[in-house]
Short mmCIF file of C-alpha atoms and ligand atoms in Angstrom, two decimals:
data_model
loop_
_atom_site.label_atom_id
_atom_site.label_comp_id
_atom_site.label_asym_id
_atom_site.label_seq_id
_atom_site.Cartn_x
_atom_site.Cartn_y
_atom_site.Cartn_z
CA UNK A 3 28.44 -8.66 -16.34
CA UNK A 4 25.78 -10.54 -14.34
CA UNK A 5 22.22 -9.38 -14.90
CA UNK A 6 19.07 -9.77 -12.87
CA UNK A 7 15.35 -9.46 -13.58
CA UNK A 8 13.25 -8.43 -10.56
CA UNK A 9 9.46 -8.63 -10.68
CA UNK A 10 7.37 -7.21 -7.82
CA UNK A 11 3.88 -8.41 -6.92
CA UNK A 12 1.57 -7.18 -4.15
CA UNK A 13 1.52 -3.97 -2.10
CA UNK A 14 3.61 -0.77 -1.88
CA UNK A 15 5.56 -2.32 1.01
CA UNK A 16 6.74 -5.07 -1.32
CA UNK A 17 7.65 -2.42 -3.90
CA UNK A 18 9.86 -0.64 -1.37
CA UNK A 19 11.58 -3.94 -0.45
CA UNK A 20 12.19 -4.62 -4.17
CA UNK A 21 13.63 -1.15 -4.74
CA UNK A 22 15.99 -1.64 -1.79
CA UNK A 23 16.96 -5.14 -3.05
CA UNK A 24 17.71 -3.65 -6.48
CA UNK A 25 20.02 -1.11 -4.93
CA UNK A 26 21.88 -3.79 -2.97
CA UNK A 27 22.31 -5.82 -6.17
CA UNK A 28 23.54 -2.77 -8.07
CA UNK A 29 26.02 -1.97 -5.31
CA UNK A 30 27.45 -5.48 -5.79
CA UNK A 31 27.84 -4.96 -9.53
CA UNK A 32 24.74 -6.76 -10.81
CA UNK A 33 22.86 -5.08 -13.65
CA UNK A 34 19.09 -4.89 -13.97
CA UNK A 35 17.29 -5.99 -17.14
CA UNK A 36 13.60 -5.75 -17.95
CA UNK A 37 13.84 -8.85 -20.15
CA UNK A 38 13.79 -12.14 -18.22
CA UNK A 39 15.31 -13.99 -21.18
CA UNK A 40 18.46 -11.86 -20.90
CA UNK A 41 18.80 -12.21 -17.12
CA UNK A 42 21.18 -14.54 -15.26
CA UNK A 43 19.12 -14.18 -12.07
CA UNK A 44 15.31 -14.19 -12.01
CA UNK A 45 13.76 -12.80 -8.82
CA UNK A 46 10.04 -12.66 -8.03
CA UNK A 47 9.08 -10.63 -4.94
CA UNK A 48 5.86 -12.53 -4.25
CA UNK A 49 2.63 -11.62 -2.43
CA UNK A 50 1.08 -14.12 -0.03
CA UNK A 51 -1.79 -12.12 1.48
CA UNK A 52 -4.92 -13.58 -0.10
CA UNK A 53 -5.62 -16.77 -2.08
CA UNK A 54 -5.86 -14.84 -5.36
CA UNK A 55 -2.48 -13.17 -4.82
CA UNK A 56 -0.86 -16.48 -3.96
CA UNK A 57 -2.18 -18.08 -7.14
CA UNK A 58 -0.86 -15.16 -9.18
CA UNK A 59 2.59 -15.50 -7.53
CA UNK A 60 2.77 -19.22 -8.28
CA UNK A 61 1.59 -18.60 -11.84
CA UNK A 62 4.33 -16.02 -12.43
CA UNK A 63 7.00 -18.32 -10.94
CA UNK A 64 5.83 -21.25 -13.07
CA UNK A 65 5.96 -19.12 -16.21
CA UNK A 66 9.52 -18.01 -15.52
CA UNK A 67 10.49 -21.58 -14.58
CA UNK A 68 9.09 -22.86 -17.88
CA UNK A 69 11.32 -20.44 -19.83
CA UNK A 70 14.37 -20.94 -17.62
CA UNK A 71 17.55 -21.66 -19.58
CA UNK A 72 20.67 -23.55 -18.44
CA UNK A 73 22.67 -21.65 -15.80
CA UNK A 74 19.83 -19.21 -15.07
CA UNK A 75 18.76 -19.09 -11.41
CA UNK A 76 15.21 -18.51 -10.12
CA UNK A 77 14.62 -16.95 -6.68
CA UNK A 78 11.24 -16.77 -4.94
CA UNK A 79 11.30 -13.86 -2.48
CA UNK A 80 8.67 -12.02 -0.45
CA UNK A 81 5.55 -12.95 1.49
CA UNK A 82 4.55 -16.17 -0.26
CA UNK A 83 8.14 -17.42 -0.01
CA UNK A 84 7.99 -16.70 3.73
CA UNK A 85 4.53 -18.22 4.11
CA UNK A 86 5.18 -21.46 2.19
CA UNK A 87 8.95 -21.90 2.70
CA UNK A 88 10.04 -25.34 1.35
CA UNK A 89 6.53 -25.92 -0.02
CA UNK A 90 7.02 -23.27 -2.70
CA UNK A 91 9.70 -25.48 -4.26
CA UNK A 92 7.18 -28.33 -4.45
CA UNK A 93 4.85 -25.96 -6.30
CA UNK A 94 7.66 -24.82 -8.66
CA UNK A 95 10.50 -27.37 -8.63
CA UNK A 96 12.81 -25.20 -10.78
CA UNK A 97 13.16 -22.65 -7.96
CA UNK A 98 16.80 -22.44 -6.85
CA UNK A 99 16.53 -20.06 -3.88
CA UNK A 100 13.88 -18.98 -1.38
CA UNK A 101 14.19 -15.61 0.38
CA UNK A 102 11.65 -14.77 3.11
CA UNK A 103 10.12 -11.27 3.14
CA UNK A 104 11.91 -10.35 6.41
CA UNK A 105 15.34 -11.17 4.88
CA UNK A 106 15.19 -9.19 1.61
CA UNK A 107 18.39 -7.42 2.70
CA UNK A 108 20.23 -10.74 2.22
CA UNK A 109 19.45 -10.99 -1.51
CA UNK A 110 23.11 -10.65 -2.54
CA UNK A 111 24.18 -13.24 0.04
CA UNK A 112 21.66 -15.72 -1.39
CA UNK A 113 22.80 -15.00 -4.95
CA UNK A 114 26.44 -15.57 -3.98
CA UNK A 115 25.53 -18.84 -2.24
CA UNK A 116 23.77 -20.01 -5.41
CA UNK A 117 26.64 -18.88 -7.64
CA UNK A 118 29.09 -20.98 -5.57
CA UNK A 119 26.89 -23.99 -4.99
CA UNK A 120 27.92 -27.55 -5.79
CA UNK A 121 25.66 -29.47 -8.19
CA UNK A 122 22.05 -28.27 -7.91
CA UNK A 123 21.86 -27.40 -4.21
CA UNK A 124 19.03 -25.09 -3.22
CA UNK A 125 19.12 -22.48 -0.44
CA UNK A 126 16.45 -20.90 1.73
CA UNK A 127 16.79 -17.82 3.97
CA UNK A 128 13.58 -17.57 6.01
CA UNK A 129 12.37 -16.15 9.33
CA UNK A 130 13.92 -13.14 11.05
CA UNK A 131 17.09 -11.60 9.59
CA UNK A 132 20.40 -12.09 11.37
CA UNK A 133 21.13 -8.40 10.89
CA UNK A 134 18.53 -5.70 10.12
CA UNK A 135 19.38 -2.88 7.70
CA UNK A 136 18.61 -0.02 10.10
CA UNK A 137 20.04 2.81 8.00
CA UNK A 138 18.38 4.64 5.09
CA UNK A 139 17.70 2.31 2.17
CA UNK A 140 18.98 3.41 -1.22
CA UNK A 141 16.02 3.93 -3.54
CA UNK A 142 15.66 4.72 -7.25
CA UNK A 143 14.31 8.13 -8.46
CA UNK A 144 10.65 8.76 -7.66
CA UNK A 145 8.15 7.90 -10.40
CA UNK A 146 5.77 10.75 -11.24
CA UNK A 147 7.00 12.82 -8.31
CA UNK A 148 5.74 10.36 -5.68
CA UNK A 149 7.49 7.73 -3.55
CA UNK A 150 6.55 5.34 -0.75
CA UNK A 151 8.42 5.33 2.56
CA UNK A 152 8.04 2.12 4.57
CA UNK A 153 8.26 3.21 8.22
CA UNK A 154 7.93 -0.19 9.91
CA UNK A 155 7.39 -3.84 9.18
CA UNK A 156 5.39 -6.51 10.93
CA UNK A 157 2.26 -6.18 13.06
CA UNK A 158 1.33 -6.81 16.71
CA UNK A 159 -2.41 -6.92 16.08
CA UNK A 160 -4.22 -10.26 15.71
CA UNK A 161 -7.07 -9.76 13.28
CA UNK A 162 -8.68 -13.17 12.90
CA UNK A 163 -8.65 -13.16 9.06
CA UNK A 164 -5.10 -11.94 8.54
CA UNK A 165 -1.91 -13.86 7.83
CA UNK A 166 0.40 -10.84 7.90
CA UNK A 167 1.68 -11.22 11.50
CA UNK A 168 2.63 -14.84 10.74
CA UNK A 169 4.44 -13.71 7.56
CA UNK A 170 5.98 -10.41 8.61
CA UNK A 171 6.48 -11.12 12.33
CA UNK A 172 6.24 -8.62 15.18
CA UNK A 173 6.15 -4.87 14.66
CA UNK A 174 9.59 -3.40 14.01
CA UNK A 175 9.80 0.39 13.50
CA UNK A 176 12.67 1.86 11.51
CA UNK A 177 14.75 4.63 13.15
CA UNK A 178 13.54 8.20 12.60
CA UNK A 179 17.01 9.34 11.47
CA UNK A 180 17.13 6.65 8.76
CA UNK A 181 13.65 7.61 7.53
CA UNK A 182 14.59 11.29 7.41
CA UNK A 183 17.73 10.46 5.40
CA UNK A 184 15.78 8.23 3.02
CA UNK A 185 13.08 10.87 2.57
CA UNK A 186 15.70 13.52 1.82
CA UNK A 187 17.27 11.26 -0.79
CA UNK A 188 13.86 10.62 -2.37
CA UNK A 189 13.08 14.35 -2.50
CA UNK A 190 16.53 15.03 -3.95
CA UNK A 191 15.59 12.55 -6.71
CA UNK A 192 12.36 14.30 -7.59
CA UNK A 193 9.77 13.18 -5.04
CA UNK A 194 7.29 15.93 -4.20
CA UNK A 195 4.99 13.53 -2.37
CA UNK A 196 6.01 10.89 0.18
CA UNK A 197 3.46 8.24 1.11
CA UNK A 198 3.99 6.59 4.49
CA UNK A 199 3.21 2.86 4.46
CA UNK A 200 3.37 0.00 6.95
CA UNK A 201 0.96 -2.67 8.20
CA UNK A 202 -0.15 -0.13 10.83
CA UNK A 203 1.46 3.32 10.46
CA UNK A 204 -0.26 4.55 13.62
CA UNK A 205 1.65 2.03 15.76
CA UNK A 206 4.98 3.51 14.63
CA UNK A 207 7.46 3.49 17.54
CA UNK A 208 5.24 1.45 19.87
CA UNK A 209 7.69 -1.46 19.69
CA UNK A 210 10.21 0.98 21.23
CA UNK A 211 7.70 2.12 23.86
CA UNK A 212 7.13 5.46 22.10
CA UNK A 213 3.34 6.07 22.29
CA UNK A 214 3.81 9.34 20.39
CA UNK A 215 6.10 7.74 17.80
CA UNK A 216 4.11 8.75 14.71
CA UNK A 217 3.63 12.45 15.61
CA UNK A 218 7.38 12.62 16.35
CA UNK A 219 8.19 11.05 12.99
CA UNK A 220 5.79 13.36 11.13
CA UNK A 221 7.35 16.43 12.76
CA UNK A 222 10.87 15.22 11.97
CA UNK A 223 10.01 14.62 8.31
CA UNK A 224 8.31 18.00 7.94
CA UNK A 225 11.15 19.86 9.70
CA UNK A 226 14.14 18.02 8.30
CA UNK A 227 13.09 17.30 4.69
CA UNK A 228 13.08 20.61 2.85
CA UNK A 229 11.35 20.39 -0.53
CA UNK A 230 8.82 17.86 0.71
CA UNK A 231 5.44 19.16 -0.50
CA UNK A 232 3.01 16.38 0.35
CA UNK A 233 3.23 13.85 3.17
CA UNK A 234 0.47 11.23 3.04
CA UNK A 235 -0.58 8.73 5.70
CA UNK A 236 -1.88 5.29 4.74
CA UNK A 237 -2.89 2.20 6.78
CA UNK A 238 -4.03 3.81 10.03
CA UNK A 239 -5.55 1.41 12.58
CA UNK A 240 -8.84 2.29 14.31
CA UNK A 241 -8.11 2.91 17.99
CA UNK A 242 -4.52 4.01 17.25
CA UNK A 243 -5.28 7.44 15.71
CA UNK A 244 -4.39 9.51 18.76
CA UNK A 245 -5.33 13.16 19.32
CA UNK A 246 -1.63 13.97 18.88
CA UNK A 247 -1.67 12.42 15.40
CA UNK A 248 -4.76 14.45 14.45
CA UNK A 249 -3.30 17.69 15.84
CA UNK A 250 -0.01 17.12 14.00
CA UNK A 251 -1.84 16.45 10.72
CA UNK A 252 -3.93 19.61 11.13
CA UNK A 253 -0.97 21.78 12.16
CA UNK A 254 1.74 20.92 9.58
CA UNK A 255 0.79 21.84 5.95
CA UNK A 256 2.95 19.30 4.07
CA UNK A 257 0.84 16.62 5.76
CA UNK A 258 -2.11 16.31 3.40
CA UNK A 259 -5.64 16.25 4.80
CA UNK A 260 -6.16 12.65 3.82
CA UNK A 261 -6.27 9.45 5.86
CA UNK A 262 -6.56 5.82 4.85
CA UNK A 263 -8.01 3.84 7.80
CA UNK A 264 -9.12 0.27 6.93
CA UNK A 265 -12.12 -0.52 9.19
CA UNK A 266 -13.14 -3.87 7.72
CA UNK A 267 -16.68 -3.72 9.16
CA UNK A 268 -19.05 -1.63 11.32
CA UNK A 269 -21.24 -4.10 13.21
CA UNK A 270 -19.95 -4.74 16.76
CA UNK A 271 -20.56 -8.49 16.58
CA UNK A 272 -18.82 -8.88 13.23
CA UNK A 273 -15.87 -6.79 14.47
CA UNK A 274 -15.70 -8.91 17.61
CA UNK A 275 -15.50 -12.09 15.52
CA UNK A 276 -12.80 -10.38 13.43
CA UNK A 277 -10.92 -9.54 16.64
CA UNK A 278 -11.02 -5.90 15.59
CA UNK A 279 -11.72 -2.77 17.67
CA UNK A 280 -15.33 -1.77 18.41
CA UNK A 281 -16.94 0.74 15.98
CA UNK A 282 -16.90 3.56 18.56
CA UNK A 283 -13.16 4.01 17.97
CA UNK A 284 -13.64 4.68 14.27
CA UNK A 285 -16.55 7.04 14.85
CA UNK A 286 -14.52 8.97 17.42
CA UNK A 287 -11.57 9.32 15.04
CA UNK A 288 -13.76 10.37 12.11
CA UNK A 289 -15.52 13.04 14.15
CA UNK A 290 -12.23 14.46 15.49
CA UNK A 291 -10.52 14.30 12.09
CA UNK A 292 -13.38 16.20 10.40
CA UNK A 293 -13.48 18.76 13.20
CA UNK A 294 -9.73 19.39 12.96
CA UNK A 295 -9.64 19.26 9.12
CA UNK A 296 -13.11 19.92 7.57
CA UNK A 297 -11.70 19.30 4.05
CA UNK A 298 -10.18 15.93 4.98
CA UNK A 299 -10.60 13.07 2.50
CA UNK A 300 -11.19 9.70 4.19
CA UNK A 301 -10.48 6.32 2.65
CA UNK A 302 -11.34 2.94 4.14
CA UNK A 303 -11.75 -0.72 3.21
CA UNK A 304 -14.37 -3.27 4.23
CA UNK A 305 -14.63 -7.05 4.13
CA UNK A 306 -18.07 -8.44 3.21
CA UNK A 307 -19.23 -12.02 3.72
CA UNK A 308 -17.23 -12.60 6.91
CA UNK A 309 -18.24 -15.87 8.61
CA UNK A 310 -21.52 -15.45 10.48
CA UNK A 311 -22.33 -12.11 8.78
CA UNK A 312 -26.14 -11.93 8.91
CA UNK A 313 -28.23 -9.72 6.62
CA UNK A 314 -28.83 -7.50 9.68
CA UNK A 315 -25.07 -7.15 10.31
CA UNK A 316 -24.54 -6.31 6.65
CA UNK A 317 -27.37 -3.77 6.76
CA UNK A 318 -25.61 -2.11 9.72
CA UNK A 319 -22.52 -1.78 7.51
CA UNK A 320 -24.60 -0.21 4.71
CA UNK A 321 -26.19 2.23 7.18
CA UNK A 322 -22.75 3.13 8.58
CA UNK A 323 -21.37 3.85 5.09
CA UNK A 324 -24.45 5.91 4.20
CA UNK A 325 -24.10 7.91 7.43
CA UNK A 326 -20.31 8.52 7.41
CA UNK A 327 -20.03 9.17 3.65
CA UNK A 328 -16.37 8.24 3.10
CA UNK A 329 -14.64 9.76 0.09
CA UNK A 330 -13.02 6.51 -0.99
CA UNK A 331 -13.96 2.90 -0.15
CA UNK A 332 -12.40 -0.44 -1.14
CA UNK A 333 -14.49 -3.60 -0.69
CA UNK A 334 -13.13 -7.14 -0.43
CA UNK A 335 -15.01 -10.43 -0.27
CA UNK A 336 -13.87 -12.51 2.72
CA UNK A 337 -11.22 -15.06 1.75
CA UNK A 338 -10.67 -17.91 4.26
CA UNK A 339 -6.86 -17.97 4.56
CA UNK A 340 -5.49 -21.33 5.77
CA UNK A 341 -3.92 -20.99 9.20
CA UNK A 342 -6.09 -18.04 10.29
CA UNK A 343 -8.75 -18.42 13.03
CA UNK A 344 -11.38 -17.01 10.65
CA UNK A 345 -10.86 -19.84 8.14
CA UNK A 346 -12.21 -22.38 10.63
CA UNK A 347 -15.10 -20.29 11.93
CA UNK A 348 -18.62 -21.76 11.52
CA UNK A 349 -21.26 -20.14 9.24
CA UNK A 350 -18.99 -19.49 6.25
CA UNK A 351 -20.93 -17.35 3.75
CA UNK A 352 -21.63 -18.71 0.22
CA UNK A 353 -19.61 -17.00 -2.57
CA UNK A 354 -22.70 -15.75 -4.40
CA UNK A 355 -23.90 -14.00 -1.22
CA UNK A 356 -20.42 -12.41 -0.78
CA UNK A 357 -20.52 -11.20 -4.39
CA UNK A 358 -24.04 -9.81 -4.04
CA UNK A 359 -23.14 -7.93 -0.84
CA UNK A 360 -19.96 -6.54 -2.43
CA UNK A 361 -22.07 -5.29 -5.34
CA UNK A 362 -24.63 -3.61 -3.05
CA UNK A 363 -21.95 -1.89 -0.98
CA UNK A 364 -20.01 -0.73 -4.07
CA UNK A 365 -23.19 0.66 -5.64
CA UNK A 366 -24.03 2.59 -2.47
CA UNK A 367 -20.47 3.97 -2.32
CA UNK A 368 -20.47 4.95 -6.00
CA UNK A 369 -23.43 7.25 -5.32
CA UNK A 370 -21.68 8.72 -2.28
CA UNK A 371 -18.35 9.16 -4.13
CA UNK A 372 -20.14 11.04 -6.91
CA UNK A 373 -21.81 13.36 -4.37
CA UNK A 374 -18.49 13.92 -2.57
CA UNK A 375 -16.78 14.66 -5.87
CA UNK A 376 -19.56 17.06 -6.92
CA UNK A 377 -18.88 19.00 -3.69
CA UNK A 378 -15.39 19.73 -5.11
CA UNK A 379 -16.72 21.62 -8.15
CA UNK A 380 -15.52 25.23 -8.09
CA UNK A 381 -12.62 24.47 -5.72
CA UNK A 382 -9.02 25.06 -6.83
CA UNK A 383 -7.00 21.94 -6.00
CA UNK A 384 -3.25 21.49 -6.34
CA UNK A 385 -2.64 18.52 -8.61
CA UNK A 386 0.51 16.40 -8.84
CA UNK A 387 0.82 15.70 -12.57
CA UNK A 388 1.40 12.01 -13.29
CA UNK A 389 0.98 11.84 -17.07
CA UNK A 390 -0.57 13.01 -20.31
CA UNK A 391 -2.86 11.49 -22.91
CA UNK A 392 -3.75 13.34 -26.12
CA UNK A 393 -3.37 16.81 -24.65
CA UNK A 394 -5.13 15.85 -21.44
CA UNK A 395 -3.01 15.78 -18.29
CA UNK A 396 -3.93 13.58 -15.38
CA UNK A 397 -2.78 13.63 -11.82
CA UNK A 398 -3.86 13.48 -8.20
CA UNK A 399 -4.96 16.07 -5.68
CA UNK A 400 -4.43 15.73 -1.93
CA UNK A 401 -7.72 13.77 -1.97
CA UNK A 402 -6.24 10.86 -3.96
CA UNK A 403 -3.61 8.35 -2.93
CA UNK A 404 -1.50 6.72 -5.67
CA UNK A 405 -2.77 3.56 -7.36
CA UNK A 406 -5.96 3.17 -5.27
CA UNK A 407 -7.92 6.43 -5.66
CA UNK A 408 -9.15 8.64 -8.50
CA UNK A 409 -7.56 11.20 -10.81
CA UNK A 410 -8.02 14.80 -11.88
CA UNK A 411 -8.17 15.26 -15.66
CA UNK A 412 -7.47 18.64 -17.25
CA UNK A 413 -6.29 20.08 -20.59
CA UNK A 414 -2.61 20.94 -20.25
CA UNK A 415 0.92 19.86 -21.15
CA UNK A 416 2.30 20.41 -17.64
CA UNK A 417 5.45 18.43 -16.80
CA UNK A 418 5.16 15.14 -14.90
CA UNK A 419 6.00 15.57 -11.23
CA UNK A 420 4.88 19.22 -11.24
CA UNK A 421 2.22 20.35 -8.74
CA UNK A 422 -0.14 22.88 -10.30
CA UNK A 423 -3.46 24.55 -9.36
CA UNK A 424 -6.53 23.24 -11.14
CA UNK A 425 -10.07 24.57 -10.85
CA UNK A 426 -12.56 21.68 -10.59
CA UNK A 427 -15.25 22.00 -13.26
CA UNK A 428 -16.77 18.52 -13.34
CA UNK A 429 -17.19 15.34 -11.26
CA UNK A 430 -17.51 11.63 -11.98
CA UNK A 431 -17.83 8.73 -9.55
CA UNK A 432 -14.10 8.40 -9.01
CA UNK A 433 -12.44 11.17 -11.01
CA UNK A 434 -12.65 14.96 -11.34
CA UNK A 435 -12.41 17.24 -14.37
CA UNK A 436 -10.80 20.64 -14.26
CA UNK A 437 -8.96 23.44 -15.95
CA UNK A 438 -5.52 24.78 -15.12
CA UNK A 439 -5.92 27.96 -13.13
CA UNK A 440 -3.15 29.67 -15.03
CA UNK A 441 -5.04 29.33 -18.31
CA UNK A 442 -4.82 32.62 -20.14
CA UNK A 443 -7.85 34.32 -21.65
CA UNK A 444 -6.80 33.23 -25.17
CA UNK A 445 -6.46 29.57 -24.15
CA UNK A 446 -9.97 29.76 -22.61
CA UNK A 447 -11.29 31.10 -25.94
CA UNK A 448 -9.50 28.33 -27.87
CA UNK A 449 -10.87 25.70 -25.42
CA UNK A 450 -14.31 27.13 -26.14
S1 SF4 B 521 -3.66 -4.67 11.51
FE1 SF4 B 521 -3.62 -5.19 9.34
S2 SF4 B 521 -1.70 -6.33 9.05
FE2 SF4 B 521 -2.15 -6.29 11.26
S3 SF4 B 521 -3.26 -8.19 11.66
FE3 SF4 B 521 -4.78 -6.59 11.30
S4 SF4 B 521 -5.25 -6.67 9.10
FE4 SF4 B 521 -3.35 -7.82 9.46
#
């Protein structure tokens, strides 16, 4: 029995690739272990997006390499493997195989090559795959009733700070039929919520010339995946949120009234230097989304300290956030990624200024998040239960995406993966408090 240990770093898209790799390994008779010391094959699905993530990936590989025993093989897979290629072996000489993020479906081929190698040959599978796995990917049971569905890979945009297109390549959308099959399998294994992920979900199908690709996919998933209760859209691109997408979201109930749309900035000059769409696109989308779905929860992310960002440009961003009042905001300090146009721009901002601007923007958003959460008090929200802690259940409403947003806390022993109505009774900056609506009179008395 040959065992493998697979560790995933980075984003939900990497998680989906790892889950699919695990299934391919299992199909070929390899067994998973959670203990690297027991494993014959060590695989790290690395992240190569930002400097910090790269350092973490190298650190993890070095640690496994240090504990590597005779006959054990170490494979570096994922985005950093793709980004560095041969170089990653110089960073961690005990690496035996390198598998680029676009070729995860060849994990068993690489393992076989290493199992049959002469002496201590190393192998690398990088670049575009010879054959894409176009069908539904086998996936393990959903955790906590929620699962990600990766609808495409790669990106055709050219944001000046981003390495993704050079790592993931051009946009490639997966077939609708395969996604419907995969979603059905996930729901059959307990998923109540499916979260659509990609580099740009709103460009789905554009590589096939289908301008209405995403609305078509959403309709297919809603119509052909019975049992699907929540369908959530992440990673929308400003300028790509068409009226058809908004109408489809508003019309089909399983699609939750939530949208994650990273904007990165709000000042036209900063956005121009970022090679990102002008702010009018975002404002247009936000207005139409709120008109079509007044209860919509909006999430976005911003980069502060981008080269050349003046105090006036930053103030414009603060004013924009104060005016739009997003429900959820993530803030990143600009990281000059080698090989990107932004890394060689003049007027790089000092780290202490980046940190100070991040702090100011987060503080502003904390006040707004608290106000937005207070507006939920008295509402009954359906909550997907994700866990318990000392008699308190926690979960997410339609307003919260997994891993990045807040929680709803309420006294109950409801089962994990169940969706249940909760009346909101209290609000914090990121989380809500509530009580199960089905609470009987006696339970209310006991709760006091
Ligand atoms: S859309 Fe996203 S993934 Fe694509 S280049 Fe821009 S930041 Fe990178």
